Amino acid sequence: MMKYDMLVNKENPLSNDYVPEGLVEYPEYNGPKIDPTHKTLVEKETLEAFWELQAAAKADGYHIIIDSAYRSYDYQVKVLNHWLEKEGEKAYTFVAMPGTSEHQTGLAFDIALYRNGEYTDDLNEKMPEILWMNENAWRFGFILRYPKGTQDITGFKYEYWHFRYVGREVALMMHDDGIVTLEEYHQRKRSR
Ligand SMILES: [Zn+2]
């Protein structure tokens, strides 16, 4: 059974052969791709929850889409190499080391938007869509995985575009208890 609250970070990496169960294809992606044969895959329950989130956002006038979701260990190696070639050593500051990327769980994704029918991944934290996600994602079982000011806990810089499915129960508990990182949730779970 899929553990929706699983913790993946620099201290808890996934092995190179970890592939989540129940990956399904997300059909809505139209942006550029590093590898054009790469399909956008998401874990099944995560995608079902996303459709509900997306419908609620649409009802408020926002069109939020999944931009980048499951990445295999090998794909993360490709992404890292792509950016190493383009940006040199700097790439290590914004691309996760293979095994430490939550994208390997199939439960995490980066969002993009449609605005006036046009795809854009040029986002900023003040966009109404991003604010909407911050307000509402938890209702559908998602958390903003790398919130502002938590780099010393998560090991990652603030990423306002990266969301993680943890299930409704966990997201609700975190929301009600004011827990903003999955690391702190796990710490509390262990000490209970
Ligand atoms: Zn991401």
CSV table of C-alpha atoms and ligand atoms in Angstrom, one decimal:
chain,number,residue,atom,x,y,z
A,1,MET,CA,0.0,0.0,0.0
A,2,MET,CA,1.2,3.5,-0.9
A,3,LYS,CA,2.3,5.5,2.1
A,4,TYR,CA,1.1,8.9,1.2
A,5,ASP,CA,2.9,10.6,4.1
A,6,MET,CA,6.3,9.1,3.1
A,7,LEU,CA,9.3,11.3,3.8
A,8,VAL,CA,11.9,11.8,1.1
A,9,ASN,CA,14.6,14.4,1.5
A,10,LYS,CA,18.4,14.6,1.6
A,11,GLU,CA,18.6,12.5,4.8
A,12,ASN,CA,16.0,10.0,3.5
A,13,PRO,CA,16.7,9.3,-0.2
A,14,LEU,CA,15.0,6.8,-2.3
A,15,SER,CA,17.0,4.0,-3.9
A,16,ASN,CA,17.8,4.1,-7.6
A,17,ASP,CA,15.3,1.3,-8.3
A,18,TYR,CA,12.4,2.8,-6.3
A,19,VAL,CA,9.3,3.1,-8.6
A,20,PRO,CA,6.0,4.0,-7.0
A,21,GLU,CA,2.9,1.8,-7.5
A,22,GLY,CA,0.0,3.0,-9.6
A,23,LEU,CA,1.5,5.6,-11.9
A,24,VAL,CA,-1.0,6.9,-14.4
A,25,GLU,CA,-0.6,9.4,-17.3
A,26,TYR,CA,-1.5,13.0,-16.8
A,27,PRO,CA,-3.0,14.1,-20.2
A,28,GLU,CA,-2.9,17.9,-20.0
A,29,TYR,CA,0.7,18.9,-20.4
A,30,ASN,CA,1.6,21.2,-23.3
A,31,GLY,CA,4.8,22.9,-22.3
A,32,PRO,CA,8.4,22.4,-23.4
A,33,LYS,CA,10.2,19.2,-22.4
A,34,ILE,CA,13.8,18.3,-21.9
A,35,ASP,CA,13.0,14.9,-23.2
A,36,PRO,CA,10.1,14.9,-25.7
A,37,THR,CA,9.3,11.2,-25.2
A,38,HIS,CA,8.9,11.8,-21.4
A,39,LYS,CA,5.3,11.2,-20.3
A,40,THR,CA,3.9,13.1,-17.4
A,41,LEU,CA,3.1,10.4,-14.8
A,42,VAL,CA,1.4,10.8,-11.4
A,43,GLU,CA,0.3,8.3,-8.8
A,44,LYS,CA,-3.3,7.4,-9.2
A,45,GLU,CA,-4.9,8.7,-6.0
A,46,THR,CA,-2.8,11.8,-6.3
A,47,LEU,CA,-4.2,12.5,-9.7
A,48,GLU,CA,-7.8,11.9,-8.6
A,49,ALA,CA,-7.3,14.4,-5.8
A,50,PHE,CA,-5.7,16.8,-8.3
A,51,TRP,CA,-8.8,16.7,-10.6
A,52,GLU,CA,-10.9,17.8,-7.6
A,53,LEU,CA,-8.5,20.6,-6.7
A,54,GLN,CA,-8.4,21.7,-10.4
A,55,ALA,CA,-12.2,21.8,-10.6
A,56,ALA,CA,-12.4,23.9,-7.5
A,57,ALA,CA,-9.8,26.3,-8.8
A,58,LYS,CA,-11.6,26.5,-12.1
A,59,ALA,CA,-14.8,27.4,-10.3
A,60,ASP,CA,-12.9,30.4,-8.8
A,61,GLY,CA,-11.5,31.3,-12.3
A,62,TYR,CA,-8.0,29.8,-12.2
A,63,HIS,CA,-6.7,27.1,-14.5
A,64,ILE,CA,-3.9,25.2,-12.7
A,65,ILE,CA,-2.2,22.3,-14.4
A,66,ILE,CA,0.5,19.8,-13.5
A,67,ASP,CA,3.7,20.7,-15.2
A,68,SER,CA,6.2,18.1,-14.0
A,69,ALA,CA,5.4,15.1,-11.9
A,70,TYR,CA,7.0,11.7,-11.6
A,71,ARG,CA,10.6,11.6,-12.4
A,72,SER,CA,12.5,8.3,-12.3
A,73,TYR,CA,15.9,8.2,-10.7
A,74,ASP,CA,17.4,8.0,-14.1
A,75,TYR,CA,15.4,10.9,-15.4
A,76,GLN,CA,16.6,13.0,-12.4
A,77,VAL,CA,20.1,12.1,-13.5
A,78,LYS,CA,19.2,13.5,-17.0
A,79,VAL,CA,17.7,16.7,-15.6
A,80,LEU,CA,20.8,17.2,-13.4
A,81,ASN,CA,23.1,16.7,-16.4
A,82,HIS,CA,21.1,19.0,-18.6
A,83,TRP,CA,21.4,21.8,-16.1
A,84,LEU,CA,25.1,21.0,-15.3
A,85,GLU,CA,25.8,21.5,-19.0
A,86,LYS,CA,23.9,24.7,-19.1
A,87,GLU,CA,24.7,26.3,-15.8
A,88,GLY,CA,27.8,24.4,-14.5
A,89,GLU,CA,28.2,23.7,-10.7
A,90,LYS,CA,25.4,26.1,-10.0
A,91,ALA,CA,22.9,23.4,-11.0
A,92,TYR,CA,23.5,21.7,-7.7
A,93,THR,CA,21.8,24.6,-6.0
A,94,PHE,CA,18.5,24.2,-7.8
A,95,VAL,CA,18.3,20.6,-9.0
A,96,ALA,CA,17.9,17.9,-6.4
A,97,MET,CA,20.4,15.0,-6.3
A,98,PRO,CA,18.9,11.8,-7.7
A,99,GLY,CA,17.2,9.9,-4.9
A,100,THR,CA,16.5,13.0,-2.9
A,101,SER,CA,13.9,14.4,-5.3
A,102,GLU,CA,10.3,14.0,-4.2
A,103,HIS,CA,9.4,13.8,-7.9
A,104,GLN,CA,10.5,10.1,-7.7
A,105,THR,CA,7.6,9.4,-5.3
A,106,GLY,CA,4.9,10.1,-8.0
A,107,LEU,CA,3.2,12.1,-5.2
A,108,ALA,CA,4.7,15.5,-6.0
A,109,PHE,CA,4.4,17.9,-8.9
A,110,ASP,CA,5.2,21.4,-10.0
A,111,ILE,CA,2.3,23.4,-11.3
A,112,ALA,CA,1.9,25.6,-14.4
A,113,LEU,CA,-1.0,27.7,-15.5
A,114,TYR,CA,-3.3,28.4,-18.4
A,115,ARG,CA,-4.0,32.1,-18.6
A,116,ASN,CA,-6.4,33.3,-21.3
A,117,GLY,CA,-5.9,29.9,-23.0
A,118,GLU,CA,-2.1,30.3,-23.0
A,119,TYR,CA,0.3,27.9,-21.2
A,120,THR,CA,2.8,29.5,-18.8
A,121,ASP,CA,5.3,28.2,-16.3
A,122,ASP,CA,6.5,31.7,-15.6
A,123,LEU,CA,5.1,32.0,-12.1
A,124,ASN,CA,5.6,34.1,-9.1
A,125,GLU,CA,4.5,33.8,-5.5
A,126,LYS,CA,2.1,36.7,-5.7
A,127,MET,CA,0.0,35.3,-8.6
A,128,PRO,CA,-3.6,34.8,-7.5
A,129,GLU,CA,-3.3,31.1,-8.6
A,130,ILE,CA,-0.4,30.6,-6.3
A,131,LEU,CA,-2.2,32.3,-3.4
A,132,TRP,CA,-5.3,30.2,-4.2
A,133,MET,CA,-3.1,27.0,-3.9
A,134,ASN,CA,-1.7,28.2,-0.6
A,135,GLU,CA,-5.2,28.8,0.8
A,136,ASN,CA,-6.9,25.7,-0.6
A,137,ALA,CA,-4.5,22.9,-1.5
A,138,TRP,CA,-4.8,21.2,1.9
A,139,ARG,CA,-8.5,20.7,1.4
A,140,PHE,CA,-7.7,18.2,-1.3
A,141,GLY,CA,-4.8,16.5,0.5
A,142,PHE,CA,-1.9,18.5,-0.8
A,143,ILE,CA,0.8,20.5,1.0
A,144,LEU,CA,3.2,23.2,-0.2
A,145,ARG,CA,6.2,21.0,0.3
A,146,TYR,CA,9.0,23.6,0.6
A,147,PRO,CA,7.5,26.7,2.3
A,148,LYS,CA,9.2,30.0,2.8
A,149,GLY,CA,11.7,30.1,5.6
A,150,THR,CA,12.0,26.3,6.2
A,151,GLN,CA,15.1,25.6,4.2
A,152,ASP,CA,17.0,24.6,7.4
A,153,ILE,CA,14.2,21.9,8.0
A,154,THR,CA,13.4,20.7,4.5
A,155,GLY,CA,16.9,21.1,3.0
A,156,PHE,CA,15.3,22.8,0.0
A,157,LYS,CA,14.8,26.5,-0.9
A,158,TYR,CA,11.3,27.9,-1.0
A,159,GLU,CA,9.4,26.4,-4.0
A,160,TYR,CA,6.0,28.0,-4.3
A,161,TRP,CA,5.3,25.9,-7.4
A,162,HIS,CA,6.0,22.4,-5.8
A,163,PHE,CA,3.1,20.5,-4.2
A,164,ARG,CA,3.0,17.2,-2.6
A,165,TYR,CA,0.1,14.8,-2.0
A,166,VAL,CA,0.0,13.5,1.6
A,167,GLY,CA,-3.7,12.5,1.7
A,168,ARG,CA,-6.6,14.5,3.2
A,169,GLU,CA,-6.2,13.3,6.7
A,170,VAL,CA,-2.6,14.3,7.1
A,171,ALA,CA,-3.1,17.6,5.2
A,172,LEU,CA,-6.0,18.5,7.5
A,173,MET,CA,-4.1,17.6,10.6
A,174,MET,CA,-1.1,19.7,9.5
A,175,HIS,CA,-3.4,22.6,8.6
A,176,ASP,CA,-5.2,22.4,11.9
A,177,ASP,CA,-2.0,22.0,14.0
A,178,GLY,CA,-0.1,24.7,12.0
A,179,ILE,CA,2.6,22.2,10.9
A,180,VAL,CA,4.1,23.5,7.7
A,181,THR,CA,6.7,20.9,6.9
A,182,LEU,CA,6.5,17.1,6.4
A,183,GLU,CA,9.7,16.8,8.5
A,184,GLU,CA,7.9,18.3,11.5
A,185,TYR,CA,4.8,16.2,10.9
A,186,HIS,CA,7.0,13.1,11.0
A,187,GLN,CA,8.8,14.3,14.1
A,188,ARG,CA,5.6,14.8,15.9
A,189,LYS,CA,4.3,11.4,14.7
A,190,ARG,CA,7.4,9.7,16.1
A,191,SER,CA,7.1,11.4,19.5
A,192,ARG,CA,3.4,10.5,19.9
B,1,ZN,ZN,9.2,20.1,-7.9
